[in-house]
Coordinates of C-alpha atoms in Angstrom, one line a residue:
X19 CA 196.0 -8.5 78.8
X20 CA 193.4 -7.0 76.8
X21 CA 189.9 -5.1 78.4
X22 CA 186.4 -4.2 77.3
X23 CA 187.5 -0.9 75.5
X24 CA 190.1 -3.2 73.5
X25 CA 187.5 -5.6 72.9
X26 CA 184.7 -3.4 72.1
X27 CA 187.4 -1.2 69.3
X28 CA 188.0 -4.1 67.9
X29 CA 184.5 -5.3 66.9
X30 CA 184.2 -1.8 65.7
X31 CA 186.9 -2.2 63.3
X32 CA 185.3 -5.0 62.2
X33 CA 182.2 -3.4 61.3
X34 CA 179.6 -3.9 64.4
X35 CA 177.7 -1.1 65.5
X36 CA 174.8 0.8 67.2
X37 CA 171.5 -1.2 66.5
X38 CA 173.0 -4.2 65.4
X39 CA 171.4 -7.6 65.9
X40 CA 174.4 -10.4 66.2
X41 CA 174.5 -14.0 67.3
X42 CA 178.1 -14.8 68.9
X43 CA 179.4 -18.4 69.2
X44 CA 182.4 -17.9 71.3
X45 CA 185.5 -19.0 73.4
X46 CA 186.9 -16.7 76.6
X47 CA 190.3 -18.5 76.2
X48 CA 190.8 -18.1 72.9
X49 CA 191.1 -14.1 73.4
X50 CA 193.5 -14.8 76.2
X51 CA 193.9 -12.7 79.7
X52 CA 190.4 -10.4 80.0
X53 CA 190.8 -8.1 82.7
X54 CA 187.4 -7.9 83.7
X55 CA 186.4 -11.4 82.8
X56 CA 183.6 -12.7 80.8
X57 CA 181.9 -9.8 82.1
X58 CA 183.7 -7.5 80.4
X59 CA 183.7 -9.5 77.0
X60 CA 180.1 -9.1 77.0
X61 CA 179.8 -5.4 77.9
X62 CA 182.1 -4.8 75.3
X63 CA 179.3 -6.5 72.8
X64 CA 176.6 -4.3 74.5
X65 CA 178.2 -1.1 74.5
X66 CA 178.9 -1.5 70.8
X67 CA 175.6 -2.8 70.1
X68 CA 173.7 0.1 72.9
X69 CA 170.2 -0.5 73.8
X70 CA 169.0 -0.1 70.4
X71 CA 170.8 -3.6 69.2
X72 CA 170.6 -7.5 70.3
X73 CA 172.9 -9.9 71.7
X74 CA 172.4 -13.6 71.4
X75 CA 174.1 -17.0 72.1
X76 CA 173.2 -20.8 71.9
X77 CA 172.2 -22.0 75.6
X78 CA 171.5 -25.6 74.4
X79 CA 174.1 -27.3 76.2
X80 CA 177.1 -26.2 77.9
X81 CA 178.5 -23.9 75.2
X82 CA 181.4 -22.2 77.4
X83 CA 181.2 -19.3 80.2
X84 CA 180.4 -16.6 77.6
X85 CA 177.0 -17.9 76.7
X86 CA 176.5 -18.4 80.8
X87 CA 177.0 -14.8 81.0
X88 CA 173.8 -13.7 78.7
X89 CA 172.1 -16.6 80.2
X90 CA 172.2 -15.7 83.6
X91 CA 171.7 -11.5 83.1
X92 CA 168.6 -10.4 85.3
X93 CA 167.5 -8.8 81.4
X94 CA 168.3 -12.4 78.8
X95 CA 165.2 -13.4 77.4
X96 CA 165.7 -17.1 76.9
X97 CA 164.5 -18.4 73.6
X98 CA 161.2 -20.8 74.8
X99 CA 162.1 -23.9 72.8
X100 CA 164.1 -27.2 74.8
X101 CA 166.4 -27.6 71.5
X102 CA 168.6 -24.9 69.7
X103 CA 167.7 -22.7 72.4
X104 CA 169.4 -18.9 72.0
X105 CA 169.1 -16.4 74.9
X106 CA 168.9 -12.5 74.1
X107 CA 169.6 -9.3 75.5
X108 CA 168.5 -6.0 73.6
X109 CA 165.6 -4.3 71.9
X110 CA 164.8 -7.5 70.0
X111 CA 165.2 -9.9 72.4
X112 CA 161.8 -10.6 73.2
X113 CA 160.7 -10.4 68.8
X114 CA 163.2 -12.6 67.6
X115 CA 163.2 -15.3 70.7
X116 CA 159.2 -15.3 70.6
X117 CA 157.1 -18.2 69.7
X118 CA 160.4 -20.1 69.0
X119 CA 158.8 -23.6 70.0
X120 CA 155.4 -23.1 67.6
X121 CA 158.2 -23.4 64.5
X122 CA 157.9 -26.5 62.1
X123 CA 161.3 -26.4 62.9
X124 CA 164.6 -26.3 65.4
X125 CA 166.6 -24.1 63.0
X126 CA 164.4 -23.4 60.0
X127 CA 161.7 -20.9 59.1
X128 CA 159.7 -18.6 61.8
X129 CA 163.0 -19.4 64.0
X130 CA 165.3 -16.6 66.0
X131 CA 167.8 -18.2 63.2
X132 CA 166.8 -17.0 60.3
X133 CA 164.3 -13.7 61.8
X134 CA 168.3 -12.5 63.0
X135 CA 168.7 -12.5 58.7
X136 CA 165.2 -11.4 58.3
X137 CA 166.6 -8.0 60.1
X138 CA 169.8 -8.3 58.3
X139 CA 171.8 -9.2 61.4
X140 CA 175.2 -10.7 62.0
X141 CA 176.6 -14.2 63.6
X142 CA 180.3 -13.6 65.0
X143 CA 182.5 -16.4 65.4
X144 CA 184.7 -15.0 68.4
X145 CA 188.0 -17.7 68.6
X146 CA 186.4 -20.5 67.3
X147 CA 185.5 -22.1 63.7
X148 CA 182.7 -22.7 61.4
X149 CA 181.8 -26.0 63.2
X150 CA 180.1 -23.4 65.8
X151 CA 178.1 -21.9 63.4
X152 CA 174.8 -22.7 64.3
X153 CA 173.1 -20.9 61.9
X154 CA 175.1 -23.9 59.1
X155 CA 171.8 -26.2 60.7
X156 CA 169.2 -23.5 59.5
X157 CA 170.3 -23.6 56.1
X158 CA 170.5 -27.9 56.2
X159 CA 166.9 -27.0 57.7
X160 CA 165.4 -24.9 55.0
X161 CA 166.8 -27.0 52.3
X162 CA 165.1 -29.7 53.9
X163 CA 167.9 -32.2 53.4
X164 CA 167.3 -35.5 53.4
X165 CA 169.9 -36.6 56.1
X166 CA 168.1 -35.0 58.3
X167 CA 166.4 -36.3 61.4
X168 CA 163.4 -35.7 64.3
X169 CA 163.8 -34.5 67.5
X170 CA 161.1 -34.7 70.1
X171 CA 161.0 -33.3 73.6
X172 CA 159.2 -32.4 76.8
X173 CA 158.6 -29.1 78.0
X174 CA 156.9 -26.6 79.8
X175 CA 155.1 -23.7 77.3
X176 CA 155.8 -20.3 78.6
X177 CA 152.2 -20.6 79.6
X178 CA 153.2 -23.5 82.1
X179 CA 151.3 -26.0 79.7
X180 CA 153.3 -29.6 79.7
X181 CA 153.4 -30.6 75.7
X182 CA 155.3 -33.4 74.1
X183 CA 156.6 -31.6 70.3
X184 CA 158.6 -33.4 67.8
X185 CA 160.8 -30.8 65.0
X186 CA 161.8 -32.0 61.8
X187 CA 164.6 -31.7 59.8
X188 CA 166.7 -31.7 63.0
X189 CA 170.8 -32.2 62.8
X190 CA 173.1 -35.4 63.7
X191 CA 176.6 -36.4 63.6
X192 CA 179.6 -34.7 62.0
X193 CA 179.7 -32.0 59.3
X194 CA 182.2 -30.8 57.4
X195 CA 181.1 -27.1 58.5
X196 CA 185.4 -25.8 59.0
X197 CA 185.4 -26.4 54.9
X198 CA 183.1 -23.3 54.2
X199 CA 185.5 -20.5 55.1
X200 CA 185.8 -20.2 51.3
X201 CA 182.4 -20.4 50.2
X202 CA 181.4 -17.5 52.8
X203 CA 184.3 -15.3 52.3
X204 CA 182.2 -12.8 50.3
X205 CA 179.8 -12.4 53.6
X206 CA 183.0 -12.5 56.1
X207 CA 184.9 -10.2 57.9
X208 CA 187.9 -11.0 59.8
X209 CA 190.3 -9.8 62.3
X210 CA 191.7 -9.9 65.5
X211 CA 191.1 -9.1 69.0
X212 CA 193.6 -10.4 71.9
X213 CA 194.8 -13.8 70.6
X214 CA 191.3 -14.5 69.0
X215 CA 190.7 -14.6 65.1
X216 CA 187.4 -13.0 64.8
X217 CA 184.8 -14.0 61.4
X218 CA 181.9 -11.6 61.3
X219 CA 179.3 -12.7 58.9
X220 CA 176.5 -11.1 57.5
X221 CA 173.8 -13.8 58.0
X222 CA 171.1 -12.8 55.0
X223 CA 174.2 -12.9 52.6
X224 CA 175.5 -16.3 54.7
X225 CA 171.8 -17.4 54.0
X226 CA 171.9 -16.2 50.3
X227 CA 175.1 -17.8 49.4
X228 CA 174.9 -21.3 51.3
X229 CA 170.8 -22.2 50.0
X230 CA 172.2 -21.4 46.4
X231 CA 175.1 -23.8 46.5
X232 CA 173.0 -26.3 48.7
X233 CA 170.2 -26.6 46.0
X234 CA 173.0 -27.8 43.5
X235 CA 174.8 -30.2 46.1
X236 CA 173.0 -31.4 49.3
X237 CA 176.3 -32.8 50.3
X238 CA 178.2 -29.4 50.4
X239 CA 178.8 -29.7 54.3
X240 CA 179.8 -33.3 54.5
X241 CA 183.2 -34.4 53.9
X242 CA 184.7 -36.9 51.2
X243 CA 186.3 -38.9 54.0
X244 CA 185.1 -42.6 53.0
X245 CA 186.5 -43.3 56.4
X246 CA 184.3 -40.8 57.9
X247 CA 180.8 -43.2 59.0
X248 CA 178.9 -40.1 59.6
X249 CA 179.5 -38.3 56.9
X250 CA 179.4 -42.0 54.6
X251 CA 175.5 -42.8 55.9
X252 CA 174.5 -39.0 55.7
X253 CA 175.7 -39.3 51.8
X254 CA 173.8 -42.4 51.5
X255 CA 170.7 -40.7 52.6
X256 CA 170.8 -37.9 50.0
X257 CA 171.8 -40.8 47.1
X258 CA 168.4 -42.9 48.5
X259 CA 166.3 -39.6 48.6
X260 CA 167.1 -38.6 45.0
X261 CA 166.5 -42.0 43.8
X262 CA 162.9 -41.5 45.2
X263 CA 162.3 -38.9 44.4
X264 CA 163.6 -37.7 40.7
X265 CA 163.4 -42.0 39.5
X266 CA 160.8 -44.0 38.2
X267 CA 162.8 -47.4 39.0
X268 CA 163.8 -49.4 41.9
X269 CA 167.3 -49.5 42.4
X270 CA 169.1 -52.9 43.4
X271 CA 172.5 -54.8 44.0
X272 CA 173.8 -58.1 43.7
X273 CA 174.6 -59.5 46.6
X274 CA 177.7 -60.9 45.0
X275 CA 178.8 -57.5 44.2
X276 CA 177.9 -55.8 48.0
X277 CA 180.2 -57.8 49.8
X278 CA 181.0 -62.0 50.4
X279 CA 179.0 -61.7 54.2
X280 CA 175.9 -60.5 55.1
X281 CA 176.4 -58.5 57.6
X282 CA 179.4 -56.5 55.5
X283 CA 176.2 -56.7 52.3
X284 CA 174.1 -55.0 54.7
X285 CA 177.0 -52.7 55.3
X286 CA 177.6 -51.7 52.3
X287 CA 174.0 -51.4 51.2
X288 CA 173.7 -49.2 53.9
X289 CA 176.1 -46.8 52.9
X290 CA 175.4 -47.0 49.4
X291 CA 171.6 -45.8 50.3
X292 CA 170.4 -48.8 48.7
X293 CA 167.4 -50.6 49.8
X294 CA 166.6 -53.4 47.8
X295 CA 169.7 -56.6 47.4
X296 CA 169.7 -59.1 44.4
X297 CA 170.1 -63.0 45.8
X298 CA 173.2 -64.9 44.0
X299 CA 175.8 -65.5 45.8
X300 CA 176.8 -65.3 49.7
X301 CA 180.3 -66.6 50.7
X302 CA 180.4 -67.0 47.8
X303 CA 178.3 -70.0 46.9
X304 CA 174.6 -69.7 45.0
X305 CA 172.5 -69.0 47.1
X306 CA 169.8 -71.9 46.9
X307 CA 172.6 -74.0 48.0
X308 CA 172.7 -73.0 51.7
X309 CA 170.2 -74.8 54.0
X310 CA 166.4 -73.3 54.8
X311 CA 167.2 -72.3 58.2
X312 CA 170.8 -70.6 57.7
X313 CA 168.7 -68.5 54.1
X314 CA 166.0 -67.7 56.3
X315 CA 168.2 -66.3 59.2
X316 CA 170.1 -64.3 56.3
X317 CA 166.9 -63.0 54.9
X318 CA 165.5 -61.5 58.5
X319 CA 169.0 -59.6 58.7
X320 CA 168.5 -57.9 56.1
X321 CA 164.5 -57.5 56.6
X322 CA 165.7 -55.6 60.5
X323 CA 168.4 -53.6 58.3
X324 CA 165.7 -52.3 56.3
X325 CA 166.5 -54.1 52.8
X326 CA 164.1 -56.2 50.5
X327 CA 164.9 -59.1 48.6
X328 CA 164.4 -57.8 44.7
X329 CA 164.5 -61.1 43.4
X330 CA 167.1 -64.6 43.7
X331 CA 168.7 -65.2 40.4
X332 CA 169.6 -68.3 39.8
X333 CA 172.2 -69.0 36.9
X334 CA 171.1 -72.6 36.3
X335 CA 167.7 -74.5 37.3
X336 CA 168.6 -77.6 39.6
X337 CA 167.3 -81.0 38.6
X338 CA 164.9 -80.7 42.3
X339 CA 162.7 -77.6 40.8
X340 CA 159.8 -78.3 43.3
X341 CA 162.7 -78.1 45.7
X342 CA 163.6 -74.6 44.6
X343 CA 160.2 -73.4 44.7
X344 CA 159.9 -74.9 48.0
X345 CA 163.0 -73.1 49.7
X346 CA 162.0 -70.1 47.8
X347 CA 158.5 -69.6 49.3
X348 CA 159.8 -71.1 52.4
X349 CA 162.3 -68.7 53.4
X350 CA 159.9 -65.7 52.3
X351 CA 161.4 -65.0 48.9
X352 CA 158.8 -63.3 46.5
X353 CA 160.9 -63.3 43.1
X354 CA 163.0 -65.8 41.2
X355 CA 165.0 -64.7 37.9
X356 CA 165.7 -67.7 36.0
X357 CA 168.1 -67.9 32.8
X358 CA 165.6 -68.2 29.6
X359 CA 167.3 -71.5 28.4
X360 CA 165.0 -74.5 29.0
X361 CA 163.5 -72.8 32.6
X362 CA 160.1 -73.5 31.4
X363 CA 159.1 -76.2 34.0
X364 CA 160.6 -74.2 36.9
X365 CA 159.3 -71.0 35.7
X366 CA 155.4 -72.7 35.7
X367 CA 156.3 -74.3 39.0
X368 CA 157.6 -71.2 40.5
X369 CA 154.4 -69.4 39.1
X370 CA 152.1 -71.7 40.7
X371 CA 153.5 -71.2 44.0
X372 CA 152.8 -67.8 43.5
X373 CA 156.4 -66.5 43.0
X374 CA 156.6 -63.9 40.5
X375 CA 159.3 -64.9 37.6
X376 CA 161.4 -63.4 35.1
X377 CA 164.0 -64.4 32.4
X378 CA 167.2 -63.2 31.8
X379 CA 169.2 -63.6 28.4
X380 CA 172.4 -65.6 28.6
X381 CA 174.3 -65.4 25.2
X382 CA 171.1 -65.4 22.9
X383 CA 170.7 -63.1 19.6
X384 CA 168.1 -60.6 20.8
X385 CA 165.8 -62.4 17.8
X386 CA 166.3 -66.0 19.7
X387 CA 165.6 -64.6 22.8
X388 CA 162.7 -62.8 22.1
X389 CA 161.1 -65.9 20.0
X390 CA 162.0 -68.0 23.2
X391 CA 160.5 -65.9 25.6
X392 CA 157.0 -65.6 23.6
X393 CA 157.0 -69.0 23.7
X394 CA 157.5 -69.7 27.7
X395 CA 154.7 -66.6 27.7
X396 CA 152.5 -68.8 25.1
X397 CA 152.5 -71.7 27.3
X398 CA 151.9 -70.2 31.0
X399 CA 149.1 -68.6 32.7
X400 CA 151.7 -66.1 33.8
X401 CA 153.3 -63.1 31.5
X402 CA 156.7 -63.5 32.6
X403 CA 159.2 -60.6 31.8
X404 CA 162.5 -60.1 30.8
X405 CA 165.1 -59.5 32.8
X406 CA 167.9 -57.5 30.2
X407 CA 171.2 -58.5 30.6
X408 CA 173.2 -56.1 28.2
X409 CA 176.4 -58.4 28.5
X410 CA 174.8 -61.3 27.3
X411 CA 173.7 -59.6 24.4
X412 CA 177.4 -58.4 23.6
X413 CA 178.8 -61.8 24.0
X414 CA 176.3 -62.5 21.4
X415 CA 177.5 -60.6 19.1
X416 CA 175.1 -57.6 19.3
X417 CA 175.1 -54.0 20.4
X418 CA 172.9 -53.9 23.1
X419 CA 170.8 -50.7 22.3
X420 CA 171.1 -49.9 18.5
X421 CA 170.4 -53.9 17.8
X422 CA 169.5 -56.4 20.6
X423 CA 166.4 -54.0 22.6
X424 CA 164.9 -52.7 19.4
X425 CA 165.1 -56.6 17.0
X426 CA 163.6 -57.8 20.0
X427 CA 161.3 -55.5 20.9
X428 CA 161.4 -56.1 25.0
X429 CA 160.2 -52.6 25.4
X430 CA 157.4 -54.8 25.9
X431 CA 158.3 -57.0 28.2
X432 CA 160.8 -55.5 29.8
X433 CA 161.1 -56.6 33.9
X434 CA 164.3 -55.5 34.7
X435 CA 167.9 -53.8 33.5
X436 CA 171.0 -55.1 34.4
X437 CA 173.3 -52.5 34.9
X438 CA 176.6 -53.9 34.0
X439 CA 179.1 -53.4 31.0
X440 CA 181.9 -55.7 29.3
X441 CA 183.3 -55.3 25.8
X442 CA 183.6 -58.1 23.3
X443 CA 185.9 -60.4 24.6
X444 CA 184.0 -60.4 27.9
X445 CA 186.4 -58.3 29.8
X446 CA 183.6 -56.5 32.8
X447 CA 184.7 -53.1 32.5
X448 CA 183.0 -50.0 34.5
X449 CA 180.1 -48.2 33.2
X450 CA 179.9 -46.4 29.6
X451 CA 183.3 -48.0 29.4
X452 CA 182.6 -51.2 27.9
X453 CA 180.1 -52.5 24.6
X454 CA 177.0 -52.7 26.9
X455 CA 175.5 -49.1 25.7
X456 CA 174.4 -49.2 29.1
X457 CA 174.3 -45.1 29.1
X458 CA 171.6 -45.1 26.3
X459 CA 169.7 -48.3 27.5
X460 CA 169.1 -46.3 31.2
X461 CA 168.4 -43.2 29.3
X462 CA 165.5 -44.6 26.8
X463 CA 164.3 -46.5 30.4
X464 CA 164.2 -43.2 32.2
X465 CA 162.4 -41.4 29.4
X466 CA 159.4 -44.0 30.0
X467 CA 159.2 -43.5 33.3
X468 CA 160.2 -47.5 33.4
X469 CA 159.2 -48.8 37.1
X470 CA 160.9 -52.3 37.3
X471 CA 164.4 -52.7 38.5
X472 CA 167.7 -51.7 37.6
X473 CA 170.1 -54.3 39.6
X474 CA 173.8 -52.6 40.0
X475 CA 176.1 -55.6 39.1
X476 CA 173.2 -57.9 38.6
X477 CA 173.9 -61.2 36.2
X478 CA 177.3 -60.7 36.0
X479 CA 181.0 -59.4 37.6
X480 CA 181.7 -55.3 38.4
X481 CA 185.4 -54.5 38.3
X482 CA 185.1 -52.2 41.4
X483 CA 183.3 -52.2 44.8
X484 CA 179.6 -51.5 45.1
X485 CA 180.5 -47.7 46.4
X486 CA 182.2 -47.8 43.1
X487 CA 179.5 -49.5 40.9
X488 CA 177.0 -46.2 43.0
X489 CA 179.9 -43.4 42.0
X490 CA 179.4 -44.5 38.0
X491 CA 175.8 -44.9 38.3
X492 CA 175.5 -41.4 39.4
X493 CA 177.5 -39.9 37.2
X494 CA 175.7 -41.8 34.4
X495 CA 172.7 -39.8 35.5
X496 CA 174.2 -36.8 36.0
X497 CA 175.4 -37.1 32.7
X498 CA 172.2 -37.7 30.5

């Protein structure tokens, strides 16, 4: 059985002392038999901290009986904000809890959180792990990660006024917060009282350390675990973010690559953090070959799930075009991509329904292709583009960037990239691992801000899984 003198020496050794401000997550079992109770655990923080320090624990839930203990002192200030509350006791209690509600934030700036760094203070994690670490949410918070959620509530102001108040940038599910032990280690000290491992952390040098690496990788606190939803979605959001933000283009998949059923598409779209799907094939069969009705049905799941119809490709025209154009338009579809053999008659008729068209190479020398193309453009009220299949390009023959975009000059008319690769024999073959020059041909793209689509597995096979086909995407860009 250990007491408040054996308590208090040991966060001594550790380094506390007179003055100090410290934020404790905590767990009474973990120390083992207290004689004195939580009580005594707590007046062992005081009397090492005296009056001239600060005690504070999260009071947003039920957090254990140590955090009950502040909460219910005659002396705890309690923090006035309904989420990531704290209560206080000490010199600062009143100047780090105040105003805690007016904050843009839960966690973030002008918050107890970070004014506890602001006067270099401490967060101790007494018998319990990172996951605790509250202070993990203010960081996620200032880096304003785009994972990241609202949260709204109803409360009364310490003024008795009734206001409704939503907080940005507010946490969700699961992080991977118990991995960070390393990364902190330079702002950690640890020992032991009673059964309890003990971290003390010095919270500007937590703050310093965790911001850096976060600027580099908004994923550091999530895990790998692709079996890990939460974590899965979260990384999706940060993919979908930096597309938006740091891209010019529109990113896209093949259906035919996303999955065989819609909802496992929509799935896998989802946790891609892609927001626009590619029509070809769904169970596996074209898609203008499934009735009105059953497309249309399709199309509103994935206009709920939050994902637009890029375009429908169509790898031959049907001898029915006004019946194409019809189901088109009918089921709300706004693009069709046609192959630019003899698509002229569909093209016009899909034009003059008001669909937008575009033509993609099949097995054309860039010089045919770009001669057939000005003359479907010749003959049509509409400019159509083109849509850049590299693979067609190398089963003419031709090396996609060096030869087949700069004889045919499609700079010009360029619609949309598919981003696939294959080597001569037609083998499909990852990215940057085939003939496709797909590396350079997004690179030149990106270096004129190009604002059409780039369609992951789009006119042709990927010899992975979407979340594959995303992994080699990314590390194209990372790469250039």
């Amino acid at each position: 059985m250990i007491n408040q003198k054996n308590i208090a020496d040991g966060l001594r050794a550790l380094g506390l002392k007179e003055g100090d401000i410290v934020l404790l997550h905590s767990s009474l079992l973990s120390l083992g038999q207290v004689e004195g109770g939580p009580a005594a655990v707590i007046d062992a923080f005081l009397n090492v901290l005296t009056e001239k320090g600060t005690l504070l624990v999260p009071v947003f839930g039920a957090l254990g009986i140590l955090t009950d203990e502040v909460k219910n002192r005659p002396n705890a200030v309690i923090s006035p904000c309904p989420a990531g509350t704290l209560a206080a006791i000490g010199k600062d209690a009143e100047e780090l809890c105040r105003d805690h509600w007016k904050a843009d934030t839960v966690h973030g700036q002008n918050t107890p959180y970070t004014r506890i760094a602001e006067r270099n203070g401490y967060i101790c994690l007494l018998g319990v792990d990172q996951d605790r670490n509250t202070t993990l949410h203010s960081v996620e918070a200032l880096l304003e990660l785009p994972y990241l959620g609202n949260v709204t509530r109803t409360f009364a102001t310490p003024e008795g006024e009734t206001v409704t108040k939503s907080w940005k940038y507010y946490p969700g599910p699961h992080r991977d917060f118990i991995g960070l032990d390393p990364l902190l280690e330079a702002a950690t000290v640890q020992g032991r009282i009673g059964n309890a491992q003990v971290r003390l952390i010095r919270a500007k040098e937590l703050y310093e350390i965790a911001l850096a690496v976060g600027k580099n990788d908004p994923a550091f606190v999530l895990c790998d675990n692709p079996a890990c939803a939460d974590c899965v979605r979260q990384r999706a959001a940060i993919f979908r973010a930096r597309i938006e933000r740091e891209e010019t283009f529109r990113l896209s998949a093949s259906a035919r690559l996303a999955g065989r059923y819609v909802p496992e598409i929509i799935e896998n779209l989802q946790n891609a953090g892609i927001q626009y799907v590619e029509l070809d094939y769904i169970q596996g069969k074209a898609w203008r070959t499934w009735g009105r009705e059953k497309l249309a049905a399709w199309i509103a799941e994935f206009n709920d799930a939050g994902i637009a119809i890029s375009a429908a490709r169509c790898f031959s025209v049907p001898d029915d075009v006004q019946g194409l154009v019809d189901l088109a338009v009918g089921v709300g579809i706004g693009r069709l991509l046609l192959p630019l053999n003899d698509s002229r008659m569909a093209a016009n008729a899909a034009a003059n329904a008001g669909l937008e068209v575009a033509y993609f190479n099949t097995s054309q020398p860039a010089i045919h292709a770009a001669a057939k193309l000005e003359r479907h453009r010749a003959t049509a009220d509409e400019q159509f583009g083109l849509v850049f299949n590299p693979a067609g390009f190398v089963l003419a023959g031709e090396m996609p960037f060096l030869q087949s975009f700069k004889l045919g000059r499609f700079v010009k008319t360029l619609a949309q990239l598919d981003v696939l690769d294959q080597t001569w024999d037609g083998a499909p073959k990852k990215l940057a691992m085939g003939n496709s020059e797909i590396k350079e041909l997004i690179s030149i793209l990106r270096c004129r801000n190009f604002n059409g689509f780039m369609a992951l597995g789009g006119g042709g096979t990927y010899p992975g899984t979407l979340r594959e086909a995303v992994e080699d995407f990314t590390y194209l860009l990372d790469n250039m």
